[in-house]
Coordinates of C-alpha atoms in Angstrom, one line a residue:
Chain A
X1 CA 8.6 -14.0 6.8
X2 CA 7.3 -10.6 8.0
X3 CA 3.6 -11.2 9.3
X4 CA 1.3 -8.4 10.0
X5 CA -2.1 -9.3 11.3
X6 CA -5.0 -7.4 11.4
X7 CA -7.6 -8.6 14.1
X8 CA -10.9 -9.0 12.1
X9 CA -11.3 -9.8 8.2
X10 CA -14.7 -8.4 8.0
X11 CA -16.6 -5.9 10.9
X12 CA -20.3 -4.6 10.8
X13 CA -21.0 -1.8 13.0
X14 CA -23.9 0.7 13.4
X15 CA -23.6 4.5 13.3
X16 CA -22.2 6.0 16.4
X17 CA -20.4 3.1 17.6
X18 CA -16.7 3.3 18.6
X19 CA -14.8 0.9 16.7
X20 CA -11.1 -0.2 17.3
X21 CA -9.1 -1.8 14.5
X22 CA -6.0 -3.7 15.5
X23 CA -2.7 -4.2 13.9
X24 CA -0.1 -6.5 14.8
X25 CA 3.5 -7.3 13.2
X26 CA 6.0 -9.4 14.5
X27 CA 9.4 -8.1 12.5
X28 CA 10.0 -5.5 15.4
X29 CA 9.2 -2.6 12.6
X30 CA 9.8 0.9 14.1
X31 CA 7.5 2.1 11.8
X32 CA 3.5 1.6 10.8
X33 CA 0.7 2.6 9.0
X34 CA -3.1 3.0 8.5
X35 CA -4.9 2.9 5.5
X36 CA -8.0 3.2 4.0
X37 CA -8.6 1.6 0.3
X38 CA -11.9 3.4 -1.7
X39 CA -12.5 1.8 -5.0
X40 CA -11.0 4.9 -7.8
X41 CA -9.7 6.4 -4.5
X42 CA -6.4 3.7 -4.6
X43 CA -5.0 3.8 -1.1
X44 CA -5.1 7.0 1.4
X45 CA -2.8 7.4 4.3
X46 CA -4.8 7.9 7.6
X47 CA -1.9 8.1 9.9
X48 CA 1.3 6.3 10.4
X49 CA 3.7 5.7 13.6
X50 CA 7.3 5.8 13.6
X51 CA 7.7 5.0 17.3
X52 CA 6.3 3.9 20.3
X53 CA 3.6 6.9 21.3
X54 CA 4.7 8.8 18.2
X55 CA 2.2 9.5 15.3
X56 CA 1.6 11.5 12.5
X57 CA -1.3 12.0 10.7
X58 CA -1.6 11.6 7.1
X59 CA -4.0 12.8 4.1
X60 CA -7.5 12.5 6.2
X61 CA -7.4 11.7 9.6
X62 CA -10.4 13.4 10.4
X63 CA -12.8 11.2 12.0
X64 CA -9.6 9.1 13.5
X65 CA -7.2 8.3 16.0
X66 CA -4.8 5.7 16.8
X67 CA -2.9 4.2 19.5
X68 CA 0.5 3.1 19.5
X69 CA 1.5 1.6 23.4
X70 CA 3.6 -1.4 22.3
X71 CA 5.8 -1.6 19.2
X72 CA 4.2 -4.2 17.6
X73 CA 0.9 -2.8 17.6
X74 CA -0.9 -0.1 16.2
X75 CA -5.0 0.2 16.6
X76 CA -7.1 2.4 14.9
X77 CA -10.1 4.1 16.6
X78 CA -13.4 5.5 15.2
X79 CA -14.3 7.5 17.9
X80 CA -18.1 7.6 16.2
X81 CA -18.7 5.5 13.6
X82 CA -20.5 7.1 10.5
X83 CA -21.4 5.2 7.1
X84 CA -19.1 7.4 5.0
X85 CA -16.3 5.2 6.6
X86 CA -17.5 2.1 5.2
X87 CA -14.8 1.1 3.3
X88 CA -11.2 -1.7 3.5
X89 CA -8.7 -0.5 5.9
X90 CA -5.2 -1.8 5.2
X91 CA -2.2 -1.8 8.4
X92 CA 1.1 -1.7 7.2
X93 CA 4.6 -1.9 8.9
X94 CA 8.1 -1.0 7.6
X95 CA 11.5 -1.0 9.0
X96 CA 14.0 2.1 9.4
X97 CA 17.2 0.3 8.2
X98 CA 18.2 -3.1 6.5
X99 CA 17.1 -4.2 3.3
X100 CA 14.0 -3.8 3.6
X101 CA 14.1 -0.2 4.5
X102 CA 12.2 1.2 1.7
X103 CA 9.5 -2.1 1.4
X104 CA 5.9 -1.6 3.3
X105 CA 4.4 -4.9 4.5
X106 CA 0.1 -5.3 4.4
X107 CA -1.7 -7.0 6.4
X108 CA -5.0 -8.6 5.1
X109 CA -7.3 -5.6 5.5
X110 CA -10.3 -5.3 7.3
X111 CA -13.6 -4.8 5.3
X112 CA -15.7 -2.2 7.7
X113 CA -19.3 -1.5 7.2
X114 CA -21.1 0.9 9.0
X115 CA -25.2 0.8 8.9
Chain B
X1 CA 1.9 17.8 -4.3
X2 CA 3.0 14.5 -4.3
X3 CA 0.6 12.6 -7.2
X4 CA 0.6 8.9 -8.9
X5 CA -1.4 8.5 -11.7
X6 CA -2.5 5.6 -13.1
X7 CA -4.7 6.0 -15.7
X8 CA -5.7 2.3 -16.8
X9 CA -8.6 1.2 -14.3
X10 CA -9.2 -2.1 -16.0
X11 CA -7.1 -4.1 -18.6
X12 CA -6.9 -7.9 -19.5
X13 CA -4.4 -9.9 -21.4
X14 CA -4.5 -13.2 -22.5
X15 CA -3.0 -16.1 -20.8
X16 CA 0.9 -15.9 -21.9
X17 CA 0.8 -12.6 -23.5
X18 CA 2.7 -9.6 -22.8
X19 CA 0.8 -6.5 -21.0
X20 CA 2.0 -3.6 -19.7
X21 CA 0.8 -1.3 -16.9
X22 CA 1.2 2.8 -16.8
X23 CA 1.9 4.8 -14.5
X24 CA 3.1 8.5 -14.2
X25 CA 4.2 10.3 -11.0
X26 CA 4.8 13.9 -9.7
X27 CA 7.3 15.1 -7.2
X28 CA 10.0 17.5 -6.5
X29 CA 12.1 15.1 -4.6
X30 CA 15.4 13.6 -6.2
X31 CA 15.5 10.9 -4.2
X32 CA 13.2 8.4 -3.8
X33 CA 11.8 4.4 -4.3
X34 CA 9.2 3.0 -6.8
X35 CA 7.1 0.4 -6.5
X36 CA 4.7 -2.0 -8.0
X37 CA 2.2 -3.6 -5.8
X38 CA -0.2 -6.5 -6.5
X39 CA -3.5 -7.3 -4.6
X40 CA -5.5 -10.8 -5.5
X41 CA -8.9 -10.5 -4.9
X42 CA -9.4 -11.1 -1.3
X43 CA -5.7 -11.2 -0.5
X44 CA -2.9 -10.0 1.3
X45 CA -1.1 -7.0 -0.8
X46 CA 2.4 -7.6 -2.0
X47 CA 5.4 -5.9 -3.3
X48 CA 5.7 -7.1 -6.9
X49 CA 9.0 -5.0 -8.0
X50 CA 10.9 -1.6 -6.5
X51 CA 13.2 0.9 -8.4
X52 CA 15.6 3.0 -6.7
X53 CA 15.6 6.8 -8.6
X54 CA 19.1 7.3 -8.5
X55 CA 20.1 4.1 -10.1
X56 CA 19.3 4.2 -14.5
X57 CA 18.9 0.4 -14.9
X58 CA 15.5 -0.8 -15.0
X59 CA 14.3 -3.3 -12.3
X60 CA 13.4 -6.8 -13.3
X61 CA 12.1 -10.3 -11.4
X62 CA 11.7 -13.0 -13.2
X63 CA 8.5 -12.3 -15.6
X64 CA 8.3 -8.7 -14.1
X65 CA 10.4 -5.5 -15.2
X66 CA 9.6 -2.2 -15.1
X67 CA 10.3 0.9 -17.9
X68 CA 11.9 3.6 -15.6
X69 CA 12.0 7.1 -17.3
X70 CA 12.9 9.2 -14.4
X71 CA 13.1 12.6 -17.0
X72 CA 9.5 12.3 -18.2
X73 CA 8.2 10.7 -14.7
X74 CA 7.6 7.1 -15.8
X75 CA 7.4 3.8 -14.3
X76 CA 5.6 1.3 -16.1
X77 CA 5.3 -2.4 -15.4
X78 CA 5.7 -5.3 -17.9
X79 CA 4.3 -8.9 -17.1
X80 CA 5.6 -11.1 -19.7
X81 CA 4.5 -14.9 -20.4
X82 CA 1.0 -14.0 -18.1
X83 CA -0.5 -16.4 -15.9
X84 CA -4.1 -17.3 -14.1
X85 CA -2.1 -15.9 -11.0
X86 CA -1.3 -12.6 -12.1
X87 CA -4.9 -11.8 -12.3
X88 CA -5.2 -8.5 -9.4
X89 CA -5.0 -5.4 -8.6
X90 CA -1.9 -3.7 -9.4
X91 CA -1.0 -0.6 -7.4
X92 CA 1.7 2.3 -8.6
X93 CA 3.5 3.7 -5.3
X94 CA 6.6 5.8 -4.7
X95 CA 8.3 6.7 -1.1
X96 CA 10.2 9.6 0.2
X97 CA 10.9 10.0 3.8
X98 CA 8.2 8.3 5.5
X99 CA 5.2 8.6 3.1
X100 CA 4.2 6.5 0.4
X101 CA 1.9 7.7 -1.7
X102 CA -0.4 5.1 -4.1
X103 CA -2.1 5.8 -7.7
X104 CA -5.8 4.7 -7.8
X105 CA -4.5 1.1 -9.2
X106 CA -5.3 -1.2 -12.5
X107 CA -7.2 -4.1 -12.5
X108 CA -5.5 -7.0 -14.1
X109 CA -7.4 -9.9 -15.3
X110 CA -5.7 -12.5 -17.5
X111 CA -7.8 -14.6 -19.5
X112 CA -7.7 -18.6 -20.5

């Protein structure tokens, strides 16, 4: 089975802070994803990764940045924490061929909170 | 723009019933994947059911299908015979390229 791993369920951080979120998967996907989920906001694309050191961002990066050295994992920074990012971020991975081509796999989320 | 609408936030259905979820979609893309995600509370989110645009014949597994009307921008989701399990939150979602793009979601709670 396709694991993805996300290094912390829940996180509590103060204003300011810098914050890395970590994503692992273990399917040797090519390609990845960061997400926030807002209750009535569904889920929003923050950036994704389709290589090693390759990124794009998606619908509101602002405020972010992420890291992709190794294939298997892709962190997400906060450079500055503020409390309008309190929210669940979800990590995804998907592959570029196979069967699974057009599937996304989630890892548990992380619950964030920013006081 | 690329836009999923679902525009159910809450529904319940009672324990072997029938219930179906809505969901409408925009884009000008011909090719492309739909999908139906579920999300227990507190857990791991997981594809439910996928639909390929090009192909007419609606998706099923097991107690899950989906209605597919690719004309009017349609892909609803039909839980037959529901269980205590199906209770979550069920996410609309379609890919093309790279992005996926999710509606807002319904909340599913299936009642003893």
């Amino acid at each position: 089975d396709v694991k993805v791993t996300q290094s912390s369920r829940y996180l509590v951080k103060r204003t300011g802070e810098k914050v890395f979120l970590e994503c692992v998967q273990d399917m040797d996907h090519e390609n990845m994803f960061w997400y926030r989920q807002d209750p009535g906001l569904g889920l929003r694309l923050i950036y994704f990764s389709y290589d090693v050191k390759m990124k794009e961002k998606g619908d509101i990066p602002e405020g972010y940045s992420v890291s992709r050295e190794k294939k298997e994992r892709f962190s997400l920074i906060l450079e500055s924490a503020s409390t309008n990012q309190t929210s669940m971020y979800l990590c995804a991975s998907r592959p570029s061929s196979g069967t699974a081509y057009n599937e996304q796999f989630f890892g548990p989320g992380t619950r964030l909170t920013v006081l | 723009a690329q836009t999923v609408t679902q525009s159910q936030p809450e529904m319940s259905v009672q324990e072997a019933e029938t219930v179906t979820l809505s969901c409408t979609y925009d884009t000008s893309e011909n090719n492309y994947y739909l999908f139906w995600y579920k999300q227990p509370p507190s857990r791991q989110m997981i594809l439910v059911i996928r639909q390929e645009a090009y192909k007419q014949q609606n998706a099923t597994e097991n107690r899950f299908s989906v209605n597919f009307q690719k004309a009017a921008k349609s892909f609803s989701l039909k839980i037959s015979d529901s269980q205590l399990g199906d209770t979550a939150m069920y996410f609309c979602a379609f890919n093309t390229g790279n992005q996926f793009y999710f509606g807002t979601g319904t909340s599913l709670t299936v009642i003893p």
